[in-house]
Short mmCIF file of C-alpha atoms in Angstrom, two decimals:
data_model
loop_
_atom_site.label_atom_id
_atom_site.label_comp_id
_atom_site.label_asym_id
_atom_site.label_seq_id
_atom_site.Cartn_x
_atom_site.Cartn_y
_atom_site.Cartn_z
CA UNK A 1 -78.07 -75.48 -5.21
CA UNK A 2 -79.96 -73.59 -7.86
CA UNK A 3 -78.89 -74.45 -11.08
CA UNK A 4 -80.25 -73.83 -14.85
CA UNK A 5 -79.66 -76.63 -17.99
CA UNK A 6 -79.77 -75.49 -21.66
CA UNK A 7 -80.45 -78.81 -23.63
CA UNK A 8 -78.74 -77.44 -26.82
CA UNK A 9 -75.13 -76.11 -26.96
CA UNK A 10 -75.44 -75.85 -30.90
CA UNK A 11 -78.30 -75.12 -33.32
CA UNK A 12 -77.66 -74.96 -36.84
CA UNK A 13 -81.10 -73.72 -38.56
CA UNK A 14 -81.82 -72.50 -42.02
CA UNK A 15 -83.47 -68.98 -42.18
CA UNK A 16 -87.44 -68.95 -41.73
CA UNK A 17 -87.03 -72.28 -40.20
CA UNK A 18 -88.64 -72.01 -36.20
CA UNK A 19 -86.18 -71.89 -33.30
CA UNK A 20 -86.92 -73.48 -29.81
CA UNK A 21 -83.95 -73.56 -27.80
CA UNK A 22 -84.75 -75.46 -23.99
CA UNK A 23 -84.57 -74.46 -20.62
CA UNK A 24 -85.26 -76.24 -16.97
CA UNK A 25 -84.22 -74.64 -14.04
CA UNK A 26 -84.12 -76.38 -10.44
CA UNK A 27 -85.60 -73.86 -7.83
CA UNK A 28 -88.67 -74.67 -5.60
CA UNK A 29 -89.49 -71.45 -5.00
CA UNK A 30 -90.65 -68.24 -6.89
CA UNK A 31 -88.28 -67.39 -9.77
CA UNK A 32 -87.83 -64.56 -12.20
CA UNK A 33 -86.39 -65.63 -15.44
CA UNK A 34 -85.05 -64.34 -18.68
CA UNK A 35 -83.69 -65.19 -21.78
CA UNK A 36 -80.30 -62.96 -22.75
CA UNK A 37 -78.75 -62.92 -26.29
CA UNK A 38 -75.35 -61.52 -27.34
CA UNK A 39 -74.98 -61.30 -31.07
CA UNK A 40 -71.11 -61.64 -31.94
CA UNK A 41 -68.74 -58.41 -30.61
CA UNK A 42 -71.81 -57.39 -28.54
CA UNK A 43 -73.41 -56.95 -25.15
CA UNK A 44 -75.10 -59.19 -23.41
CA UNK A 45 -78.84 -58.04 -23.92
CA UNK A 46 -82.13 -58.81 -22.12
CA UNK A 47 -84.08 -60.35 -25.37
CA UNK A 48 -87.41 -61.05 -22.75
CA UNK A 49 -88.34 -61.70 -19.04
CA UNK A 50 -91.25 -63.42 -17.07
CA UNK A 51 -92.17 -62.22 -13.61
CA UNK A 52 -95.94 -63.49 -13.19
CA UNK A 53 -99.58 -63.25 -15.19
CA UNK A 54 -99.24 -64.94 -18.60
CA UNK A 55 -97.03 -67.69 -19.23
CA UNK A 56 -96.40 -66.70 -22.65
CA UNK A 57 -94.23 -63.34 -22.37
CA UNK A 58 -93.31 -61.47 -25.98
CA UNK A 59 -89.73 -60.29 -26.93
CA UNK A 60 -87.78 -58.09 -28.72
CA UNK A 61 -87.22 -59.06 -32.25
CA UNK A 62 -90.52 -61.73 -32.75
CA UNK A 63 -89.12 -64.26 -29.86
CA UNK A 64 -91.53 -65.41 -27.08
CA UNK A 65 -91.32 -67.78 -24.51
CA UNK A 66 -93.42 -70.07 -22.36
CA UNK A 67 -93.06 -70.80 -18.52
CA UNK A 68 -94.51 -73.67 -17.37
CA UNK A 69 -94.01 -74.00 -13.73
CA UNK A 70 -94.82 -77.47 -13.58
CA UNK A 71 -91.90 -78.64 -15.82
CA UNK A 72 -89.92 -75.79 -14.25
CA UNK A 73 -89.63 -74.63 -17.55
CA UNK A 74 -89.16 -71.41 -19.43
CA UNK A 75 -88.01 -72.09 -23.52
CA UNK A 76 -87.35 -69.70 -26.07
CA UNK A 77 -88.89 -69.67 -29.44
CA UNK A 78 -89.56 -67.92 -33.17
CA UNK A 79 -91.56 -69.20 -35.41
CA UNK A 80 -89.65 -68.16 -38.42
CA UNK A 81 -85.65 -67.03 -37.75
CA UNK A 82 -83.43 -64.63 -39.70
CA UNK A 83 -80.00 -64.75 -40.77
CA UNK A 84 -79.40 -61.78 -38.23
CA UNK A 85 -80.58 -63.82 -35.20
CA UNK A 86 -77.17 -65.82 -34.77
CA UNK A 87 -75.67 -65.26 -31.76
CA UNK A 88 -75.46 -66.81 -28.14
CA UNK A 89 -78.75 -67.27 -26.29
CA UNK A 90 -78.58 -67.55 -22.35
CA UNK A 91 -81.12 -68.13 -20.02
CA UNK A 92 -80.98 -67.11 -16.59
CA UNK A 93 -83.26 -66.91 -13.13
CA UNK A 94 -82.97 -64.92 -10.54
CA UNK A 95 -84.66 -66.63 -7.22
CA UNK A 96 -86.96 -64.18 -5.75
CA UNK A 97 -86.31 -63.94 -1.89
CA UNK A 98 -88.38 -61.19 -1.91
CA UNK A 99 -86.47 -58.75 -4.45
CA UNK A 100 -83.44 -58.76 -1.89
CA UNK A 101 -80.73 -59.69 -4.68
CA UNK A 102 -80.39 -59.25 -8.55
CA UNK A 103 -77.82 -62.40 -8.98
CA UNK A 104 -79.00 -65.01 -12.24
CA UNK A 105 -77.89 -68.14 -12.35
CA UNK A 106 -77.38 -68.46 -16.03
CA UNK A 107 -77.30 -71.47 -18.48
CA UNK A 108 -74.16 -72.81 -20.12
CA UNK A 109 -75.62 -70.92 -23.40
CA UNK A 110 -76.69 -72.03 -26.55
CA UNK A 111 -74.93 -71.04 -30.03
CA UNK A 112 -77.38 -70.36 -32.77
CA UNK A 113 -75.98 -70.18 -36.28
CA UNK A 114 -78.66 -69.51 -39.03
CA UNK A 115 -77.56 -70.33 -42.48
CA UNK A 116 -79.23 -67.84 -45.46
CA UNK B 1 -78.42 -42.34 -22.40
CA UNK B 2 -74.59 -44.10 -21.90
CA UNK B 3 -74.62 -47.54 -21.60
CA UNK B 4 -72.77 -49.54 -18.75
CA UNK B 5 -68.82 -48.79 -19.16
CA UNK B 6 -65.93 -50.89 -18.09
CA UNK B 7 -62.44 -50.41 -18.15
CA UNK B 8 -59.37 -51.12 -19.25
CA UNK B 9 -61.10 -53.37 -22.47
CA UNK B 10 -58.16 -56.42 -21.98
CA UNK B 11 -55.73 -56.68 -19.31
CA UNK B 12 -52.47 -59.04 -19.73
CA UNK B 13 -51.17 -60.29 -16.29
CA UNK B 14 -48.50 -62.97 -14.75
CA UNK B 15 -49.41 -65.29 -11.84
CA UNK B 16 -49.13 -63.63 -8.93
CA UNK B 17 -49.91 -60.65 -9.54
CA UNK B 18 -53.18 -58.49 -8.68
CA UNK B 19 -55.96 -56.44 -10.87
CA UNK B 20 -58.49 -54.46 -10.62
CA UNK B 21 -60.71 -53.88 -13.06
CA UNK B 22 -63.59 -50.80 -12.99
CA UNK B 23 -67.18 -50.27 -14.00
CA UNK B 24 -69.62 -47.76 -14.57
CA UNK B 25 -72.97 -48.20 -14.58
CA UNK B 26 -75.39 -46.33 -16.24
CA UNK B 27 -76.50 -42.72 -15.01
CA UNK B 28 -79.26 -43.55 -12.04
CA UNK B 29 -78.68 -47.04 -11.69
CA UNK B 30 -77.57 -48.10 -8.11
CA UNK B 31 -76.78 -51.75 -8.17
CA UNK B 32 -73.82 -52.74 -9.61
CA UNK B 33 -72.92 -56.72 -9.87
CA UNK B 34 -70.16 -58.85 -11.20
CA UNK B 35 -70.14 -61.76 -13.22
CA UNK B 36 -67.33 -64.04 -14.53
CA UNK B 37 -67.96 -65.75 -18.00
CA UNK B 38 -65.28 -68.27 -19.03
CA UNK B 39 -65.46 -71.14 -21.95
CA UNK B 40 -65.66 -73.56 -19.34
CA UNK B 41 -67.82 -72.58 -16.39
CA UNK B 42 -70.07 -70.03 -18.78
CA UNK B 43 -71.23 -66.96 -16.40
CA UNK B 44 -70.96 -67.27 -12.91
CA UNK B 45 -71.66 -64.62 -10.21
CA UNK B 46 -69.57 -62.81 -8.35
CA UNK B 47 -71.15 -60.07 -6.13
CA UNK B 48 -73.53 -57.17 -6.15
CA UNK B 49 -73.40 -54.23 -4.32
CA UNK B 50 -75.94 -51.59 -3.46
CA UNK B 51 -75.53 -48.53 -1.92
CA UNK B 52 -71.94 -49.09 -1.44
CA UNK B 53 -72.46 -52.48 0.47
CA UNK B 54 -71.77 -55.87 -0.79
CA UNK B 55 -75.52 -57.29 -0.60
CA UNK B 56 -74.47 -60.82 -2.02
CA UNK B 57 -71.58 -62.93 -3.18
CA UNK B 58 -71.07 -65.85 -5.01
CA UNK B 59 -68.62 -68.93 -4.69
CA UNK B 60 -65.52 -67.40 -5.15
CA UNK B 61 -62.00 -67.25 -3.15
CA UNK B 62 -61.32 -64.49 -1.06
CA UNK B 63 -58.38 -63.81 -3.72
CA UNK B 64 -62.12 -61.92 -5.21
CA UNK B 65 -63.30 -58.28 -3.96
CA UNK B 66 -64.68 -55.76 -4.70
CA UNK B 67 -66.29 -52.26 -3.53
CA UNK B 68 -68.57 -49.58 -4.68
CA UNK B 69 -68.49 -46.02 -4.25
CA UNK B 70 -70.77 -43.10 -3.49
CA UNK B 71 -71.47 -42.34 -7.28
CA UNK B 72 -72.34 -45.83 -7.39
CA UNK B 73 -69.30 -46.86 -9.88
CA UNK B 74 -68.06 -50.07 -8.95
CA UNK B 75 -64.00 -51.84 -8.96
CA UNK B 76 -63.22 -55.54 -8.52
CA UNK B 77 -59.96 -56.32 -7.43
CA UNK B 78 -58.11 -59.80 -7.74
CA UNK B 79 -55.29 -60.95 -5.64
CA UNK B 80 -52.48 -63.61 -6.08
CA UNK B 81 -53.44 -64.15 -9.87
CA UNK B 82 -53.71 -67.84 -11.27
CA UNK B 83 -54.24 -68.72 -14.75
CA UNK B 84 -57.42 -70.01 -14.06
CA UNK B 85 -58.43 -66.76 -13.57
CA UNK B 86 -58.34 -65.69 -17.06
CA UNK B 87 -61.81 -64.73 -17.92
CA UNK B 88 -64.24 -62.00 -19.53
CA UNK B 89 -65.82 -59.89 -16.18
CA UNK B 90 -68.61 -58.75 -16.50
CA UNK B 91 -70.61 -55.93 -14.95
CA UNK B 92 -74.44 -55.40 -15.02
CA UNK B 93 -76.35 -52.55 -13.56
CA UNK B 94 -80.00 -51.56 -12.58
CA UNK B 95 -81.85 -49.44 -10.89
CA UNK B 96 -82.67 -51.52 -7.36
CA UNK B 97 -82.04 -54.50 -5.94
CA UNK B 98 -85.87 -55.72 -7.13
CA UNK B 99 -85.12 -59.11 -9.37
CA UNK B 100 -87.29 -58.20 -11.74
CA UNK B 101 -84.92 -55.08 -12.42
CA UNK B 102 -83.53 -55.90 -16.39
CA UNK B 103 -79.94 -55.48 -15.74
CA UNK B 104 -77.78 -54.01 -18.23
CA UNK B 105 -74.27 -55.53 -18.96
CA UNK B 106 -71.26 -53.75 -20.00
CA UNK B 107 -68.71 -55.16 -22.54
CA UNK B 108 -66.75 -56.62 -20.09
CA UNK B 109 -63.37 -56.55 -19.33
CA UNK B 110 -60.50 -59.51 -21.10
CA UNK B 111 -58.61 -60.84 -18.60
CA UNK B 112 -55.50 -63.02 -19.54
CA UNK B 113 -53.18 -63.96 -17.09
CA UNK B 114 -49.70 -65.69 -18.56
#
């Protein structure tokens, strides 16, 4: 079964200290993937996504991330973070059987809390 | 442009009984699916529908429906509640069934069941 594994559950980071916050997924196949945030009393919202082209994709907000297919890999970073960036970070993949289904398989999450 | 809308906000059951929650999505969007996020399992899918037709559905008991309807608003419905059912839903909308669509997730709906 597909499955996705977030290596942190908690980060604790100072501000303009640089996040990177894992992610491995298990899925032979072609994958879409994203990284989702929801800042406290919000929405889950779609922070960035890679589809294909270049492995580094560009966020909202200064975050990137890098897929590399051979580590089945796909983690989240910022080089500097703000006090505003706590929240939950999820990342999620959608297996592409030929853009017949939406459904993510999301990661347990990881909880950010940046300290001014 | 309104965002995806789900209602009630919290819900307070007993075992046994049955809910059914209701979503919105947004104006032009025609997938509708349903996630259920809970401390210990973290989001987990529950179905999608397009064009009023269930297109895919996760591990969940039957005790789990759902159906859409012509304007594309969406209701889940849960049967025979148990407390382990006690959960933020979630529902996310886009415009196809493409995944690369970026869905767009509602508030979600509280679910405590007593």
């Amino acid at each position: 079964a597909q499955s996705v594994s977030q290596h942190n559950h908690h980060v604790i980071l100072s501000e303009a200290a640089s996040l990177e916050l894992g992610c491995n997924y298990s899925y032979g196949g072609t994958v879409n993937l994203f990284w989702y945030v929801q800042y406290p009393g919000q929405h889950l919202q779609l922070l960035l996504k890679y589809f294909s082209g270049d492995p580094l994709v560009k966020g909202i907000k200064g975050f990137e991330a890098e897929f590399i297919k051979s580590k089945f890999s796909f983690n989240l970073r910022k080089p500097s973070v703000q006090w505003s960036d706590t929240a939950e970070y999820f990342c999620a993949v959608n297996a592409d059987y030929g853009g017949a289904t939406n459904k993510l398989i999301f990661g347990t999450g990881t909880l950010l809390a940046v300290q001014p | 442009k309104a965002g995806v809308t789900q209602t009630p906000r919290y819900l307070i059951k007993t075992r046994g009984q049955q809910v059914t929650l209701s979503c919105s999505p947004i104006s032009g969007h025609r997938s509708v699916s349903w996630y259920q996020q809970t401390p210990g399992q973290g989001l987990q899918f529950l179905f999608e529908y397009f064009s009023e037709t269930q297109r895919n559905k996760g591990n969940f008991p039957g005790r789990f429906s759902g159906r859409q309807f012509s304007n594309s608003r969406s209701e889940m419905n849960v049967s025979t509640l148990e407390l382990g059912d006690s959960a933020l839903y979630l529902c996310a909308s886009s415009l196809g069934l493409a995944g690369k669509n970026e869905q767009f997730f509602g508030p979600g709906t509280r679910l405590t069941v007593l």
